[in-house]
Amino acid sequence: MNVAVDLAPVVALVGNPNCGKTALYNALTGSRQKVANYPGVTVEKKMGRLSTPAGRPAEVVDLPGTYSLRARSPDEEITRDVVLGKLATERAPDLIVCVADASNLRLALRLALELKQVGRPVLMSLNMMDIAKKRGVEIDMGVLARELGLPVVSSVAVRRGGTDALLAALDKQLDALPAAGAASWRAPDATGLRNAQREADRVLRAAVRNPGHLDPTTARVDKLLLHPAAGLVILLAILFVMFQAVFAWAKPLMNLISDGFTWLGALVGSAPLPEIVRSFLKDGVIAGVGSVIVFLPQIVILFFFILVLEDLGYMARAAFLMDRIMGGAGLHGRAFIPLLSSFACAIPGIMATRVIDDRRDRLTTILVAPLMTCSARIPVYTLIISAFIPDREVWGFVGLQGLVMFGLYAAGITAALAVSFVAKRLFWRTSAGEPFMLEMPDYKIPQLKSLVFGVAQRASAFLRRAGTTILSMMILIWALASFPQAPEGATDPAIDYSFAAKIGHAIGPITQPLGFNWQINVALIPGMAAREVAVGALGTLYAVDGGEEATEKIGQILKGQWPLATALALLAWYVFAPQCASTLAVIRRETGGWGWMAVTFVYMLGLAYIAALLTNQIARAAGAG
Amino acid sequence: MTTIPTIALGAARVGFRGRITALDLTRAPSAGLEPPELERRLLELGFVEGATVELLHQGLFGGDPIAVRVAATTIALRRREAMAVVVTDHP
């Protein structure tokens, strides 16, 4: 016995994408899970605890889905390194469970043969056995085990008791673990892969009858959903419903959260504390965190939709339908989901780029994601549009205000496509681009439990970030807007005396061609915390009292103070400007360095300046000055 | 010995059914990967000589990408990479 005797053995779950591995992981570990990141990379590390029927504890690791240990993406590299015990921070697995979709065994068998070569104990678990049976797939488990040379059990992750056989097998395996040796595995060449697949096909023929039929439901549904024209129309309809939900359903909850933080702020504001402490708590901490947490309902609803579509098997279809359209702009079909999410908020969008295998495709997507009109721009757009754009109809039925809003969205999308087109040629013209190759899984009914798990994980990841990176950004920005403090007997708003005001005045000559006055310059600084904070800052600068109708009041005042050209230029600025410290922080984290964050910041700032400059100058020339 | 007529999977129409006779990387010069890597990726997704294929769906623009049933799995890929998969509908 060695010193590691009190450490529970590590069981690694490995399998193809869509094999139901995560559902199995959830079934095995229940709520005894924790999510973290592997050091240095952004791949989620999912670990949980289970105890076997005999009372033996084990650590279960859910590894990213893969077809081979020959890794093609950061996610798959993690799978390889963990399986091979190459990560210094992770314990090598004592047992590998190769999870396979029982109705789609062919590629899984090849993976199992590859895992066998690693030299650690491997147990094969045929998951979704119920679906396979229903589909007429007949598997002789004894023959399969004999031909593969591995123990084989079946499991139904989503059913009570569906993991009993697997747990019993784990007990047996963990009882007789061989001493851990060095893992041996060499990346197979084409010949090796070919031979392995032939061997897998031989095993399949020997052990499985009737493996190859296309699921009739999937075939029927795909006739419609993958129809070249109708499929696209349905995709757009799904997106429409999704956005409607993200905006409309989230609204009451967002109001509730924002009211809650306002109340909390007021409570602290009236507490018997020194003025500067009160301001720090109220305007720095509470307002800062509140302005981020207010997006939680949108993030929850968005991820709910994404996970439902993902679990249904529709995401692969969406990527299929969009591939050519996205490909024209140099984007990968899979970039579609992240970019879509970025309409709610670029932060989950950038996080969702993890589904893109190729690093360059992923970077391009991250680069353009902040150009998608996120929901934080809406308060600013709404303020300016309702104040400056007349509420009338054009062409008899289209509201002019709505049309301008649509134009701002369209400008963001067009810019994103154009930037990715340029980036592709500028940064990596050597490659024709990562090929689009992915499996289209059969449609499956999503399981409520796994949806709840998934949404809860995303929500807590978002909240953790709000509590760390974003909070520190907020405090920095609050400090800029609060120090130095106003002198005794000052008549102007306190922010006029701050560093923010000094910066605002200092950059006056630079923004003057855009038609921005110093109040706008100053408002843009707290606006770096979150775009919509600029609205409140403008309110402060023009000395508007807060309250229910504050936004409307600010609009009225702005209308009296700004020429139309300035308002339009500010709209153009907001389409492009990197006005969100949290997004930049997430880019830094996801790309693993300051370089790409700097590239994003500089190019967006450049575009914003040019767009605002052109808008202001053209509008003035047209008499809107 | 007679040679059987073959075509590239990337040039096949929707509804094509047949089997794979070879992977010929020289037929896919515009693919996004170096030939050895493309070959390995295709193999990993089950494109192995002898496997049955059926072209199920294609996209709206230029009939691209395509969804192909390979044995018991459906794989989506672009035609330019599918050019490397040589197929025949000969029995």
Coordinates of N, CA, C and O in Angstrom, one line a residue, chain A residues 1-111:
Chain A
M1 N 0.8 -1.2 0.0 CA 0.0 0.0 0.0 C 0.9 1.2 0.0 O 1.9 1.3 0.7
N2 N 0.5 2.2 -0.7 CA 1.3 3.4 -0.8 C 0.5 4.6 -0.1 O -0.5 4.4 0.5
V3 N 1.1 5.8 -0.2 CA 0.6 6.9 0.6 C -0.8 7.4 0.0 O -1.5 8.0 0.7
A4 N -1.0 7.0 -1.2 CA -2.3 7.5 -1.9 C -3.5 6.7 -1.5 O -4.5 6.8 -2.0
V5 N -3.3 5.9 -0.4 CA -4.4 5.0 0.0 C -5.7 5.7 0.3 O -6.8 5.2 0.0
D6 N -5.6 6.9 0.9 CA -6.9 7.5 1.3 C -7.5 8.4 0.2 O -8.5 9.0 0.3
L7 N -6.8 8.4 -1.0 CA -7.4 9.2 -2.1 C -8.3 8.2 -2.9 O -7.9 7.1 -3.2
A8 N -9.5 8.7 -3.1 CA -10.5 7.9 -3.9 C -9.9 7.7 -5.3 O -9.3 8.6 -5.9
P9 N -10.1 6.5 -5.9 CA -9.7 6.3 -7.3 C -10.4 7.3 -8.2 O -11.5 7.7 -8.0
V10 N -9.7 7.6 -9.3 CA -10.3 8.5 -10.3 C -10.8 7.7 -11.5 O -10.1 6.8 -12.0
V11 N -12.1 8.0 -11.8 CA -12.7 7.3 -12.9 C -13.0 8.4 -14.0 O -13.6 9.4 -13.8
A12 N -12.4 8.2 -15.2 CA -12.6 9.2 -16.3 C -13.6 8.7 -17.3 O -13.6 7.5 -17.7
L13 N -14.6 9.6 -17.6 CA -15.6 9.2 -18.6 C -15.1 9.8 -19.9 O -14.9 11.0 -20.1
V14 N -14.9 8.9 -20.9 CA -14.5 9.3 -22.2 C -15.5 8.8 -23.3 O -16.0 7.7 -23.1
G15 N -15.8 9.6 -24.3 CA -16.7 9.1 -25.3 C -16.8 10.1 -26.5 O -16.3 11.2 -26.4
N16 N -17.5 9.6 -27.5 CA -17.8 10.5 -28.7 C -18.7 11.7 -28.3 O -19.4 11.5 -27.3
P17 N -18.7 12.7 -29.0 CA -19.7 13.8 -28.8 C -21.1 13.2 -28.9 O -21.3 12.2 -29.7
N18 N -22.0 13.7 -28.2 CA -23.4 13.2 -28.2 C -23.7 11.8 -27.8 O -24.7 11.2 -28.1
C19 N -22.8 11.2 -27.0 CA -23.1 9.8 -26.6 C -23.9 9.8 -25.3 O -24.1 8.7 -24.8
G20 N -24.2 10.9 -24.7 CA -25.0 10.9 -23.5 C -24.1 10.9 -22.3 O -24.5 10.5 -21.2
K21 N -22.8 11.2 -22.5 CA -21.8 11.1 -21.4 C -22.1 12.0 -20.2 O -22.0 11.6 -19.1
T22 N -22.5 13.2 -20.6 CA -22.8 14.2 -19.5 C -24.1 13.8 -18.7 O -24.1 13.9 -17.5
A23 N -25.1 13.2 -19.4 CA -26.2 12.7 -18.7 C -25.8 11.6 -17.7 O -26.3 11.5 -16.6
L24 N -24.9 10.8 -18.2 CA -24.5 9.7 -17.4 C -23.7 10.2 -16.1 O -23.9 9.7 -15.0
Y25 N -22.9 11.2 -16.4 CA -22.1 11.8 -15.3 C -23.0 12.4 -14.3 O -22.8 12.2 -13.1
N26 N -24.1 13.1 -14.8 CA -25.0 13.7 -13.8 C -25.7 12.6 -13.0 O -25.9 12.7 -11.8
A27 N -26.1 11.5 -13.7 CA -26.7 10.4 -13.0 C -25.8 9.7 -12.0 O -26.3 9.4 -10.9
L28 N -24.6 9.6 -12.3 CA -23.6 9.0 -11.4 C -23.3 9.8 -10.2 O -23.2 9.3 -9.0
T29 N -23.2 11.1 -10.4 CA -22.7 12.0 -9.3 C -23.7 12.8 -8.6 O -23.5 13.4 -7.6
G30 N -24.9 13.0 -9.3 CA -26.0 13.8 -8.7 C -25.5 15.2 -8.5 O -24.9 15.8 -9.3
S31 N -25.7 15.7 -7.3 CA -25.4 17.1 -7.0 C -24.0 17.2 -6.4 O -23.5 18.3 -6.1
R32 N -23.3 16.1 -6.3 CA -21.9 16.1 -5.7 C -20.9 16.5 -6.8 O -20.0 15.7 -7.1
Q33 N -21.1 17.6 -7.5 CA -20.2 18.0 -8.6 C -19.6 19.3 -8.3 O -20.1 20.2 -7.5
K34 N -18.4 19.5 -8.9 CA -17.9 20.9 -8.9 C -17.3 21.2 -10.3 O -16.8 20.3 -11.0
V35 N -17.5 22.4 -10.7 CA -16.9 22.8 -12.0 C -15.8 23.8 -11.7 O -15.9 24.7 -11.0
A36 N -14.7 23.6 -12.4 CA -13.6 24.5 -12.3 C -13.0 24.6 -13.7 O -13.5 24.0 -14.7
N37 N -11.9 25.3 -13.9 CA -11.1 25.3 -15.1 C -9.8 24.6 -15.0 O -9.2 24.6 -13.9
Y38 N -9.4 23.9 -16.0 CA -8.1 23.3 -16.0 C -7.1 24.5 -16.0 O -7.3 25.5 -16.7
P39 N -6.0 24.4 -15.3 CA -5.1 25.6 -15.2 C -4.6 26.0 -16.6 O -4.2 25.1 -17.4
G40 N -4.6 27.3 -16.8 CA -4.0 27.8 -18.1 C -4.9 27.7 -19.3 O -4.7 28.4 -20.2
V41 N -5.9 26.9 -19.2 CA -6.8 26.9 -20.4 C -8.2 27.1 -19.9 O -8.5 27.2 -18.7
T42 N -9.1 27.3 -20.8 CA -10.5 27.6 -20.4 C -11.4 26.5 -20.5 O -12.6 26.6 -20.5
V43 N -10.9 25.3 -20.6 CA -11.7 24.1 -20.7 C -12.3 23.8 -19.3 O -11.6 23.8 -18.3
E44 N -13.6 23.6 -19.3 CA -14.2 23.3 -18.0 C -13.8 21.9 -17.5 O -13.8 21.0 -18.2
K45 N -13.5 21.9 -16.2 CA -13.1 20.7 -15.6 C -14.3 20.2 -14.7 O -14.7 20.9 -13.8
K46 N -14.9 19.1 -15.1 CA -16.1 18.7 -14.3 C -15.7 17.4 -13.5 O -15.4 16.4 -14.1
M47 N -15.8 17.6 -12.2 CA -15.5 16.5 -11.3 C -16.6 16.3 -10.3 O -17.2 17.2 -9.9
G48 N -16.9 15.0 -10.0 CA -17.9 14.7 -9.0 C -17.6 13.5 -8.3 O -16.6 12.8 -8.6
R49 N -18.3 13.2 -7.2 CA -18.1 12.1 -6.4 C -19.2 11.1 -6.5 O -20.3 11.5 -6.7
L50 N -18.8 9.8 -6.4 CA -19.9 8.8 -6.3 C -19.4 7.8 -5.3 O -18.3 7.7 -4.9
S51 N -20.4 7.1 -4.8 CA -20.0 5.9 -4.0 C -20.7 4.7 -4.6 O -21.9 4.7 -4.9
T52 N -20.0 3.6 -4.7 CA -20.5 2.4 -5.3 C -21.4 1.7 -4.4 O -21.4 2.0 -3.2
P53 N -22.2 0.7 -4.8 CA -23.1 -0.1 -4.0 C -22.3 -0.6 -2.8 O -22.9 -0.7 -1.7
A54 N -21.0 -1.0 -2.9 CA -20.3 -1.5 -1.8 C -19.7 -0.4 -0.9 O -18.9 -0.7 0.0
G55 N -20.1 0.8 -1.2 CA -19.7 1.9 -0.3 C -18.3 2.5 -0.7 O -17.7 3.2 0.1
R56 N -17.8 2.2 -1.9 CA -16.5 2.6 -2.2 C -16.6 4.0 -2.9 O -17.4 4.2 -3.8
P57 N -15.8 5.0 -2.4 CA -15.9 6.3 -3.0 C -15.0 6.4 -4.3 O -14.0 5.6 -4.4
A58 N -15.4 7.2 -5.2 CA -14.6 7.4 -6.4 C -14.8 8.8 -6.9 O -15.9 9.4 -6.8
E59 N -13.8 9.4 -7.5 CA -13.9 10.7 -8.2 C -14.2 10.4 -9.6 O -13.5 9.7 -10.3
V60 N -15.2 11.1 -10.2 CA -15.6 10.9 -11.6 C -15.2 12.2 -12.3 O -15.6 13.3 -11.9
V61 N -14.5 12.1 -13.4 CA -14.2 13.2 -14.3 C -15.0 13.1 -15.6 O -14.9 12.0 -16.2
D62 N -15.7 14.1 -16.0 CA -16.4 14.1 -17.2 C -15.5 14.8 -18.2 O -15.3 16.0 -18.1
L63 N -15.0 14.1 -19.2 CA -14.0 14.8 -20.2 C -14.8 15.2 -21.5 O -15.7 14.5 -21.9
P64 N -14.3 16.2 -22.1 CA -14.9 16.6 -23.4 C -15.0 15.5 -24.4 O -14.0 14.7 -24.5
G65 N -16.1 15.5 -25.2 CA -16.3 14.4 -26.2 C -15.2 14.5 -27.3 O -14.7 15.5 -27.6
T66 N -14.8 13.3 -27.7 CA -13.8 13.2 -28.8 C -14.0 11.9 -29.6 O -14.6 11.0 -29.1
Y67 N -13.4 11.9 -30.8 CA -13.4 10.7 -31.6 C -12.1 10.0 -31.5 O -12.0 8.8 -31.9
S68 N -11.1 10.7 -31.0 CA -9.8 10.1 -30.9 C -9.0 10.8 -29.9 O -9.2 11.9 -29.5
L69 N -7.9 10.2 -29.4 CA -7.0 10.8 -28.5 C -6.1 11.8 -29.2 O -5.4 12.6 -28.6
R70 N -6.1 11.7 -30.6 CA -5.4 12.6 -31.4 C -6.1 14.0 -31.3 O -7.0 14.2 -32.1
A71 N -5.8 14.8 -30.4 CA -6.6 16.0 -30.1 C -6.6 17.0 -31.3 O -5.6 17.2 -31.9
R72 N -7.8 17.6 -31.5 CA -8.0 18.6 -32.6 C -8.3 19.9 -32.0 O -8.3 20.9 -32.7
S73 N -8.7 20.0 -30.7 CA -9.1 21.3 -30.1 C -8.6 21.3 -28.7 O -8.2 20.3 -28.2
P74 N -8.6 22.5 -28.1 CA -8.2 22.6 -26.7 C -9.0 21.6 -25.8 O -8.4 21.0 -24.9
D75 N -10.3 21.5 -26.1 CA -11.1 20.6 -25.3 C -10.5 19.1 -25.4 O -10.4 18.4 -24.4
E76 N -10.3 18.8 -26.7 CA -9.8 17.4 -26.9 C -8.4 17.1 -26.4 O -8.1 16.0 -26.0
E77 N -7.6 18.2 -26.3 CA -6.3 18.1 -25.8 C -6.4 17.7 -24.3 O -5.6 16.9 -23.8
I78 N -7.4 18.3 -23.6 CA -7.6 18.1 -22.2 C -7.9 16.6 -22.0 O -7.3 15.9 -21.2
T79 N -8.8 16.1 -22.9 CA -9.2 14.7 -22.8 C -8.0 13.8 -22.9 O -7.8 12.9 -22.1
R80 N -7.2 14.1 -23.9 CA -6.0 13.3 -24.1 C -5.0 13.4 -22.9 O -4.6 12.3 -22.4
D81 N -4.7 14.6 -22.5 CA -3.8 14.7 -21.4 C -4.2 14.1 -20.1 O -3.4 13.6 -19.4
V82 N -5.5 14.2 -19.8 CA -6.0 13.6 -18.6 C -5.9 12.1 -18.7 O -5.5 11.4 -17.8
V83 N -6.4 11.6 -19.8 CA -6.4 10.1 -20.0 C -5.0 9.6 -19.9 O -4.7 8.6 -19.2
L84 N -4.0 10.3 -20.5 CA -2.6 9.8 -20.4 C -1.9 10.2 -19.2 O -0.8 9.8 -19.0
G85 N -2.6 10.9 -18.3 CA -2.0 11.3 -17.0 C -0.8 12.3 -17.3 O 0.1 12.3 -16.5
K86 N -1.0 13.2 -18.3 CA 0.1 14.1 -18.6 C 0.0 15.5 -17.9 O 0.9 16.3 -18.0
L87 N -1.2 15.7 -17.3 CA -1.4 17.0 -16.7 C -0.8 16.9 -15.2 O -1.2 16.1 -14.4
A88 N 0.1 17.8 -14.9 CA 0.8 17.8 -13.6 C -0.2 18.0 -12.5 O 0.0 17.4 -11.4
T89 N -1.2 18.8 -12.7 CA -2.2 19.1 -11.6 C -3.2 18.0 -11.4 O -3.9 18.1 -10.4
E90 N -3.4 17.1 -12.4 CA -4.5 16.2 -12.3 C -3.9 14.8 -12.0 O -2.9 14.4 -12.6
R91 N -4.6 14.0 -11.2 CA -4.2 12.6 -11.0 C -4.6 11.8 -12.2 O -5.7 12.0 -12.8
A92 N -3.8 10.9 -12.7 CA -4.1 10.1 -13.8 C -5.3 9.2 -13.4 O -5.4 8.8 -12.3
P93 N -6.2 8.9 -14.4 CA -7.3 8.0 -14.1 C -6.9 6.6 -13.7 O -6.0 6.1 -14.3
D94 N -7.6 6.0 -12.7 CA -7.3 4.6 -12.4 C -8.1 3.7 -13.3 O -7.8 2.6 -13.4
L95 N -9.2 4.3 -13.8 CA -10.1 3.5 -14.6 C -10.7 4.4 -15.7 O -11.1 5.5 -15.3
I96 N -10.7 3.9 -16.9 CA -11.4 4.7 -18.0 C -12.7 4.1 -18.3 O -12.8 2.9 -18.6
V97 N -13.8 4.9 -18.3 CA -15.1 4.3 -18.7 C -15.3 4.9 -20.1 O -15.4 6.1 -20.3
C98 N -15.3 4.0 -21.1 CA -15.6 4.5 -22.5 C -17.1 4.4 -22.7 O -17.7 3.4 -22.7
V99 N -17.7 5.6 -22.8 CA -19.2 5.7 -22.9 C -19.5 5.7 -24.4 O -18.9 6.5 -25.2
A100 N -20.5 4.9 -24.7 CA -20.9 4.8 -26.1 C -22.4 4.9 -26.3 O -23.1 4.5 -25.4
D101 N -22.9 5.6 -27.3 CA -24.3 5.5 -27.7 C -24.6 4.2 -28.3 O -24.1 3.8 -29.3
A102 N -25.4 3.4 -27.6 CA -25.6 2.0 -28.0 C -26.2 1.9 -29.4 O -26.0 0.9 -30.1
S103 N -26.9 3.0 -29.9 CA -27.5 2.9 -31.2 C -26.5 3.5 -32.3 O -26.8 3.6 -33.4
N104 N -25.3 3.8 -31.8 CA -24.3 4.4 -32.8 C -22.9 4.0 -32.3 O -22.1 4.8 -31.9
L105 N -22.7 2.7 -32.5 CA -21.5 2.1 -31.9 C -20.2 2.2 -32.7 O -19.1 2.1 -32.2
R106 N -20.3 2.4 -34.0 CA -19.2 2.2 -34.9 C -18.0 3.0 -34.5 O -16.9 2.5 -34.3
L107 N -18.1 4.3 -34.4 CA -17.0 5.2 -34.1 C -16.5 5.0 -32.6 O -15.4 5.1 -32.3
A108 N -17.5 4.7 -31.8 CA -17.2 4.5 -30.4 C -16.3 3.2 -30.2 O -15.4 3.2 -29.3
L109 N -16.5 2.2 -31.0 CA -15.7 1.0 -30.8 C -14.3 1.3 -31.2 O -13.3 0.8 -30.6
R110 N -14.1 2.1 -32.2 CA -12.7 2.5 -32.6 C -12.0 3.2 -31.5 O -10.9 3.0 -31.1
L111 N -12.8 4.2 -30.9 CA -12.2 4.9 -29.7 C -11.9 3.9 -28.6 O -10.8 4.1 -28.0

